[in-house]
Short mmCIF file of C-alpha atoms in Angstrom, two decimals:
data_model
loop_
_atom_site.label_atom_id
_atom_site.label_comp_id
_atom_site.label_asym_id
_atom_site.label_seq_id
_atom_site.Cartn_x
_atom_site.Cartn_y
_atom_site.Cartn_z
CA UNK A 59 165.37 83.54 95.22
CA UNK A 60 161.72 82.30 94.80
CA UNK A 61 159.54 82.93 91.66
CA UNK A 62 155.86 84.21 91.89
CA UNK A 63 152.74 82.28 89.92
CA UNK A 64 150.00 84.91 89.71
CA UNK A 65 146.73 82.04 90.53
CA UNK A 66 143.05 83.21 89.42
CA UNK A 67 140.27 82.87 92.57
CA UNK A 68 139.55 79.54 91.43
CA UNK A 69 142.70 78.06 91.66
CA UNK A 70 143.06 80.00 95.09
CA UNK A 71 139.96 78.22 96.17
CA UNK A 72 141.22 75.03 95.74
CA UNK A 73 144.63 74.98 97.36
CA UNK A 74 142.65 76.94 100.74
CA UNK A 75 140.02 73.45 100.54
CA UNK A 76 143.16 71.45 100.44
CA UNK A 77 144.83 73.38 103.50
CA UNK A 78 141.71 73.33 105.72
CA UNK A 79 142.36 70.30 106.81
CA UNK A 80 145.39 71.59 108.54
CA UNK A 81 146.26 72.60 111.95
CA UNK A 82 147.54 76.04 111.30
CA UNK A 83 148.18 79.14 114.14
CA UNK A 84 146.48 82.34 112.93
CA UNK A 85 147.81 85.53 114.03
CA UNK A 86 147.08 89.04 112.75
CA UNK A 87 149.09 92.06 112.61
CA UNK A 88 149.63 96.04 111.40
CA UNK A 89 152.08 97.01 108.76
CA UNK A 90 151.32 100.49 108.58
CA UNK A 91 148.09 100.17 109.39
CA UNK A 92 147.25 97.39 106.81
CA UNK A 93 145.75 94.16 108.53
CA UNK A 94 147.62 91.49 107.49
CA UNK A 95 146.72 87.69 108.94
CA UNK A 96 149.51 84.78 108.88
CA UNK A 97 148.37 81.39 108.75
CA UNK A 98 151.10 78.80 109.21
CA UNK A 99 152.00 75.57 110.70
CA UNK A 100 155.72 76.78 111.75
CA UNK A 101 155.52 77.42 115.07
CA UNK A 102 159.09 79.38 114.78
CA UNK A 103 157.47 81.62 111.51
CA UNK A 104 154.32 82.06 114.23
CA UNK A 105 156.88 83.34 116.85
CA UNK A 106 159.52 85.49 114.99
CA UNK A 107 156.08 87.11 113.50
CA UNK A 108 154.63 88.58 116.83
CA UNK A 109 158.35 89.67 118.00
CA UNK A 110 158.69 91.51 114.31
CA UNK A 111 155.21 93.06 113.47
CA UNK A 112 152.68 95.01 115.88
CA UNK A 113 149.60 93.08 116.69
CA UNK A 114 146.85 93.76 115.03
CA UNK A 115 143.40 93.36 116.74
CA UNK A 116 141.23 90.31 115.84
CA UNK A 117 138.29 92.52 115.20
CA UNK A 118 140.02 93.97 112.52
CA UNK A 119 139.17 92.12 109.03
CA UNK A 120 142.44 91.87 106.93
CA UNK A 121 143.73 93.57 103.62
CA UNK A 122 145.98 90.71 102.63
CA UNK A 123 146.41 86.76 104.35
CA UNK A 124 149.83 84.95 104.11
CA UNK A 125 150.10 81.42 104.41
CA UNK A 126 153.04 79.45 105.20
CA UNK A 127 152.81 75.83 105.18
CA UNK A 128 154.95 72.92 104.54
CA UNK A 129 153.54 69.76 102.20
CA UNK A 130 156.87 67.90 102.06
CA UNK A 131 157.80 69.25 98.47
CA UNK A 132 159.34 72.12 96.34
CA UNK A 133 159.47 75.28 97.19
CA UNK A 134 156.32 77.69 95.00
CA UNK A 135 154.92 81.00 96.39
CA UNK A 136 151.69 81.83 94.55
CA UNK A 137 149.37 84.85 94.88
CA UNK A 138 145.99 85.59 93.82
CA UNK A 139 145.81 89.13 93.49
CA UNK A 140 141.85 89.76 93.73
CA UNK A 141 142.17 88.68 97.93
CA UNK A 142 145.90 89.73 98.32
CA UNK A 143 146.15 86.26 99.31
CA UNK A 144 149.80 84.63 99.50
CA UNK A 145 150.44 80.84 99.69
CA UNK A 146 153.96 80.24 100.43
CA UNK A 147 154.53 76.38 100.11
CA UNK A 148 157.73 74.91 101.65
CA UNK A 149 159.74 77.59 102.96
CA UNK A 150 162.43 77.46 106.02
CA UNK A 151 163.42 81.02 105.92
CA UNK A 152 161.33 83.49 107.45
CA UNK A 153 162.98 85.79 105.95
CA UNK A 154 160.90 85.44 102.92
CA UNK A 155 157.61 85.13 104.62
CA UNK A 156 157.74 88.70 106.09
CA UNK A 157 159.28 90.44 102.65
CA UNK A 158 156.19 88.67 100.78
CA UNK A 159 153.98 89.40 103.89
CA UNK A 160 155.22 93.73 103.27
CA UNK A 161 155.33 93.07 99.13
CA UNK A 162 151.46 91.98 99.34
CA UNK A 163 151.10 95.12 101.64
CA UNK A 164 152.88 96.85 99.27
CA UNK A 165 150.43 95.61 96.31
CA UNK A 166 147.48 96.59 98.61
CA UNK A 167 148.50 100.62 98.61
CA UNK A 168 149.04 100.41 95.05
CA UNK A 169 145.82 99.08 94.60
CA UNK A 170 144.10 101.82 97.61
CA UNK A 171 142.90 105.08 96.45
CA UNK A 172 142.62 107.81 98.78
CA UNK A 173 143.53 111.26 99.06
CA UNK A 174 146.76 109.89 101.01
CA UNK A 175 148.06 107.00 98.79
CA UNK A 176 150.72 105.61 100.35
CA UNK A 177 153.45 103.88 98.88
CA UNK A 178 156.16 101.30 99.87
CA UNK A 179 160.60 101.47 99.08
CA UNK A 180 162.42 98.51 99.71
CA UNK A 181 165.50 100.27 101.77
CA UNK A 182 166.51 101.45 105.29
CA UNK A 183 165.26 104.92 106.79
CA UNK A 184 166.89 107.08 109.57
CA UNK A 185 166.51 110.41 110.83
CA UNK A 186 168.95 112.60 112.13
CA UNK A 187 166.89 115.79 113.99
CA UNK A 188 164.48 115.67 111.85
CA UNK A 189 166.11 114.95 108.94
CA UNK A 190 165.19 111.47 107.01
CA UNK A 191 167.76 109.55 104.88
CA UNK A 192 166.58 106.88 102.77
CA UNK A 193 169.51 104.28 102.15
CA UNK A 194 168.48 102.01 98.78
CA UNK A 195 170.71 99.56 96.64
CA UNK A 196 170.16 95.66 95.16
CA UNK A 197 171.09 93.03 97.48
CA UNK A 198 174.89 92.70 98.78
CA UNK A 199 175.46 96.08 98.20
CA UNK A 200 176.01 96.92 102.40
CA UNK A 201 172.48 98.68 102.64
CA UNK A 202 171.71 96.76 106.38
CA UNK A 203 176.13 97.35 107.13
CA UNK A 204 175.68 101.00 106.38
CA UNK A 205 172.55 101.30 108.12
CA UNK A 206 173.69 100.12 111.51
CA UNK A 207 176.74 101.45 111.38
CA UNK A 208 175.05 105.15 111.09
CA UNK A 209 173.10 104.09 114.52
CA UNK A 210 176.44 103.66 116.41
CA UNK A 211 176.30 107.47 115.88
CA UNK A 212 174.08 108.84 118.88
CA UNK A 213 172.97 111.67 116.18
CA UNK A 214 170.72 108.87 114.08
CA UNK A 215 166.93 107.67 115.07
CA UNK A 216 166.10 104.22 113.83
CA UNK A 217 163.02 104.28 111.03
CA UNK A 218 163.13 101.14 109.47
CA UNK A 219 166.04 98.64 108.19
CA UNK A 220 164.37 96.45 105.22
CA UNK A 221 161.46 98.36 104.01
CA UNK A 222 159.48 101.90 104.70
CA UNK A 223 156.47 103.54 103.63
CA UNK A 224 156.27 107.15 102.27
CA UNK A 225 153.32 109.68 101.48
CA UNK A 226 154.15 112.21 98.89
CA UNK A 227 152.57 115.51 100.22
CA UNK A 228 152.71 118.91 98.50
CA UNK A 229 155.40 120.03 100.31
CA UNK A 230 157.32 117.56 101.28
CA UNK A 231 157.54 113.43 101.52
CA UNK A 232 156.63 111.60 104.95
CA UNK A 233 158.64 107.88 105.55
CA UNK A 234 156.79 105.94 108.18
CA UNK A 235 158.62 102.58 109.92
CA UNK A 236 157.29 98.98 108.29
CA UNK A 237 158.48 96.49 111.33
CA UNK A 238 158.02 96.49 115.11
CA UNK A 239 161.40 94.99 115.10
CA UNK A 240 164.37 94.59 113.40
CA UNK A 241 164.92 90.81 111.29
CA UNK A 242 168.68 90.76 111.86
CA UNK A 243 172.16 88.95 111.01
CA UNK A 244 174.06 87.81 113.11
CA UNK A 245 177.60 89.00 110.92
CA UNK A 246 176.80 92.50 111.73
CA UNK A 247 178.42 92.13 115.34
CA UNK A 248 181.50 90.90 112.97
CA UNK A 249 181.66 94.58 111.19
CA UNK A 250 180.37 96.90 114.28
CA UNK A 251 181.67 95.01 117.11
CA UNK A 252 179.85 97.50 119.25
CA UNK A 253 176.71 95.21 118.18
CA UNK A 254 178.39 91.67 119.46
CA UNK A 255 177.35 91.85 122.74
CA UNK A 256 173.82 92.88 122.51
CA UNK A 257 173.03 90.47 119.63
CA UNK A 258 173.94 87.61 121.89
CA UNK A 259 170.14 87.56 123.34
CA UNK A 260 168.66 87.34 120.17
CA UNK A 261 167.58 84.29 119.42
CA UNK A 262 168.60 82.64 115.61
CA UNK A 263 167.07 80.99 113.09
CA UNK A 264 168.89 77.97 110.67
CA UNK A 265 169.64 80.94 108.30
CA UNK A 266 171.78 82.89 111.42
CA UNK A 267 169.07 85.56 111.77
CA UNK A 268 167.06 86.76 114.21
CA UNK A 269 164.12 89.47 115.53
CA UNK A 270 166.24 91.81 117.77
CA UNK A 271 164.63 94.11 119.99
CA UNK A 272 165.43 97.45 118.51
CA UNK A 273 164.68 98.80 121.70
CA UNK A 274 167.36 96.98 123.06
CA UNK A 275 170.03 98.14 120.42
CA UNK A 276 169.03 101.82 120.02
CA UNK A 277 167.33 102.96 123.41
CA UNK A 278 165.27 105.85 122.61
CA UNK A 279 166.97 106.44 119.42
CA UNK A 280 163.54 105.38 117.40
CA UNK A 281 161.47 107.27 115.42
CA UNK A 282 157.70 105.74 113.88
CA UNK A 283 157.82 108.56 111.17
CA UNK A 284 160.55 110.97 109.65
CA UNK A 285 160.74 113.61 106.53
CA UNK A 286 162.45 112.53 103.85
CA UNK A 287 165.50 115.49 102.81
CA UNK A 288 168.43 112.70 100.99
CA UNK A 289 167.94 109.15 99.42
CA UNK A 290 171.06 107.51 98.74
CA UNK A 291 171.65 104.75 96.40
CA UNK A 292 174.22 102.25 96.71
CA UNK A 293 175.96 100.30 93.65
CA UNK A 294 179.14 98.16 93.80
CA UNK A 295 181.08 98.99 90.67
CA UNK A 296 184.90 98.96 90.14
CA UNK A 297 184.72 101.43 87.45
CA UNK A 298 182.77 104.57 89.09
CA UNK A 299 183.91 106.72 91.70
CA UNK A 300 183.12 106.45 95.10
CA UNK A 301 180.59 108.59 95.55
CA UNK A 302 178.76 111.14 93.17
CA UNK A 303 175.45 113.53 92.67
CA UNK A 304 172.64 112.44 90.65
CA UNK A 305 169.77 113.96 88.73
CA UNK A 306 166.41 112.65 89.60
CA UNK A 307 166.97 111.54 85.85
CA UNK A 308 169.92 109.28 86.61
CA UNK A 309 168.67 107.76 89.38
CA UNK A 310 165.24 106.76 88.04
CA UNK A 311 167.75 104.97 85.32
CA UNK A 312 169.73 103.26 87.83
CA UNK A 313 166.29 101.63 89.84
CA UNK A 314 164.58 100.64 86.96
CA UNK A 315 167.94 99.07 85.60
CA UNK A 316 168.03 96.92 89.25
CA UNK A 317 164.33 96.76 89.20
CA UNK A 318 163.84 99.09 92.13
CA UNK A 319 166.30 97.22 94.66
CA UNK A 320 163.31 95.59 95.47
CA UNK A 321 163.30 91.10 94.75
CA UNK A 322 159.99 91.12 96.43
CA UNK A 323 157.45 92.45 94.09
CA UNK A 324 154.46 90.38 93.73
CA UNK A 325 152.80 91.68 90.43
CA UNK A 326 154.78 92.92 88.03
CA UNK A 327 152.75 93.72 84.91
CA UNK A 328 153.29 97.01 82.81
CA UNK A 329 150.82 98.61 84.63
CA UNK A 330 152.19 97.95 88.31
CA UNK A 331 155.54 98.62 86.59
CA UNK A 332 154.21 102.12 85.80
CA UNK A 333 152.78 102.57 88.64
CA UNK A 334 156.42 102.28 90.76
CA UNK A 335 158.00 104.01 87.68
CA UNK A 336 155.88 107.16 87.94
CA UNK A 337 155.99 106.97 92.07
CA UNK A 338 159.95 107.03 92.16
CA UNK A 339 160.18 109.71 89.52
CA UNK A 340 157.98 111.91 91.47
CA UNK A 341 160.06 110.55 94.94
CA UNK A 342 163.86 111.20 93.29
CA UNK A 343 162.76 114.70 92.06
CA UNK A 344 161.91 115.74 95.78
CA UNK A 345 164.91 114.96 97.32
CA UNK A 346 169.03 115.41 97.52
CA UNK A 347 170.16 112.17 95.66
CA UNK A 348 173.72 110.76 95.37
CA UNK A 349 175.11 107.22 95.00
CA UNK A 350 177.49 105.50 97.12
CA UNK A 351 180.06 102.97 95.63
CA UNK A 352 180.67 100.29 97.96
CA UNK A 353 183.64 98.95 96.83
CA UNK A 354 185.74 100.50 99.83
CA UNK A 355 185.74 99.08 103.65
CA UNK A 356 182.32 99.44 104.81
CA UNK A 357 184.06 101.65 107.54
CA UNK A 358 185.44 104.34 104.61
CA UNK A 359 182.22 104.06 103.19
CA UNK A 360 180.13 105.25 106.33
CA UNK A 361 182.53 108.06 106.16
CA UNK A 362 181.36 108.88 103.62
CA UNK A 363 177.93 108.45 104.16
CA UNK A 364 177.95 110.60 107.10
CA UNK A 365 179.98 113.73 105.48
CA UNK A 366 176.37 114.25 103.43
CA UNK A 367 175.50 115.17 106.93
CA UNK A 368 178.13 117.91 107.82
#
């Protein structure tokens, strides 16, 4: 993983002089309605970011800029949080660029106050008539495996696979999609072999992944907004059960104790802290919440999954 340097205006000031000088492609886009502008001279990050995010229209001014350039050395990622401005030195994965690109999004909403605050969950979303289902765990746990193999089932809408957006309302909680498009691996043909032949279009990156068409994989199974009824939380632990209920108590414990599934936070000061603490409280206590142990084939463990559902 990278590491975050929080940089004062100044400092920000002084890398951007130093980066003028370069060529860079400029291209703006909507995450959730957020303008957010990527600056770059990776022509493949320029790409795979129009096929993932919706444009955004140049008139628009942006909430939060990303850059992505390349000056021959280490890897640093360094935001100033005044601008929401990201500078992502020396990257190859683009993987990061769009999770820092939806975590300075994410900083943005915090930040935005409004009568409908929004707020961001790194996890998958589906709905199933109506019904949303909020899939969250650390990394490794089979969040993006469990997700897609609920959408062999014709029964699930795709919402989002990486990261959602949710507006607590008075009676209820609204999840709205992140992504245009899905950032995908190529393994998951390898689990759902359903997936192998459609994946063969999509076009990888040197880390095996690729912007799929979700379009392509799901027909008109998509859905830009659900309401949220079940959040489950996935853990990989030889000594619980497979699956159990939890209080909203419990599982506030278990995401501050993995620091909200989420490796892509860009601020992370006892106030922001608070901030997520107090929105997940509030987000656990409206819902049905269990936990999934993963330990089992990830085919015994979508059974399970799905029985919630019966």
């Amino acid at each position: 993983m990278y590491s975050v340097r929080l940089i004062t205006p100044g400092e920000k000031d002084e890398i951007l002089a130093e980066l003028s000088r370069l060529r860079l492609f400029e291209r703006k886009a909507s995450l959730h309605g957020a303008c957010v502008k990527l600056l770059t001279d990776d022509v493949s990050f320029k790409e795979e970011w129009e096929d993932n995010f919706r444009f955004m229209s140049e008139d628009v001014r942006p909430h939060a800029k990303v850059f992505a350039v390349s000056d021959g050395g280490d890897l640093e990622v360094l935001y100033e949080a005044n601008s929401k401005t990201v500078i992502i030195k020396n990257c190859d994965y683009y993987g990061w660029v769009k999770s820092i690109a939806l975590a300075a999004v994410a900083d943005f909403f915090e930040e935005y106050h409004s009568e409908h605050r929004r707020y961001s969950v790194h996890g998958s979303a589906l709905d199933r008539e109506g019904a949303g289902l909020a899939i969250i765990g650390p990394p490794g746990t089979g969040k993006t495996t469990l997700t897609y193999g609920l959408l062999l089932d014709g029964a699930y809408s795709y919402v989002s696979d990486d990261w959602f957006f949710t507006r607590l309302l008075e009676n209820g909680v609204l999840v709205y999609a992140s992504e245009k498009n899905s950032y995908i691996r190529d393994d998951i043909g390898m689990v759902w072999k359903e997936y192998s032949s459609l994946l063969e279009s999509v076009k990888l990156d040197a880390r095996s992944r690729g912007v799929a068409d979700v379009g392509m994989l799901f027909g008109g199974r998509i859905r830009e907004s659900t309401t949220l009824k079940r959040v489950v939380l996935l853990e990989r632990n030889p000594d619980n059960p497979p699956m159990r209920r939890l209080d909203p108590d419990e599982g506030l414990k278990y995401l501050l104790e993995n620091d909200f599934c989420n490796p892509h936070q860009l601020v992370r000061d006892e106030r922001k802290m608070g901030l997520r603490r107090r929105f997940f409280s509030e987000l656990l206590g409206r819902v049905e919440l269990h936990i999934l142990n993963t330990i089992e084939t990830p085919a015994r463990s979508l059974e399970r999954l799905k029985k919630l559902d019966r």
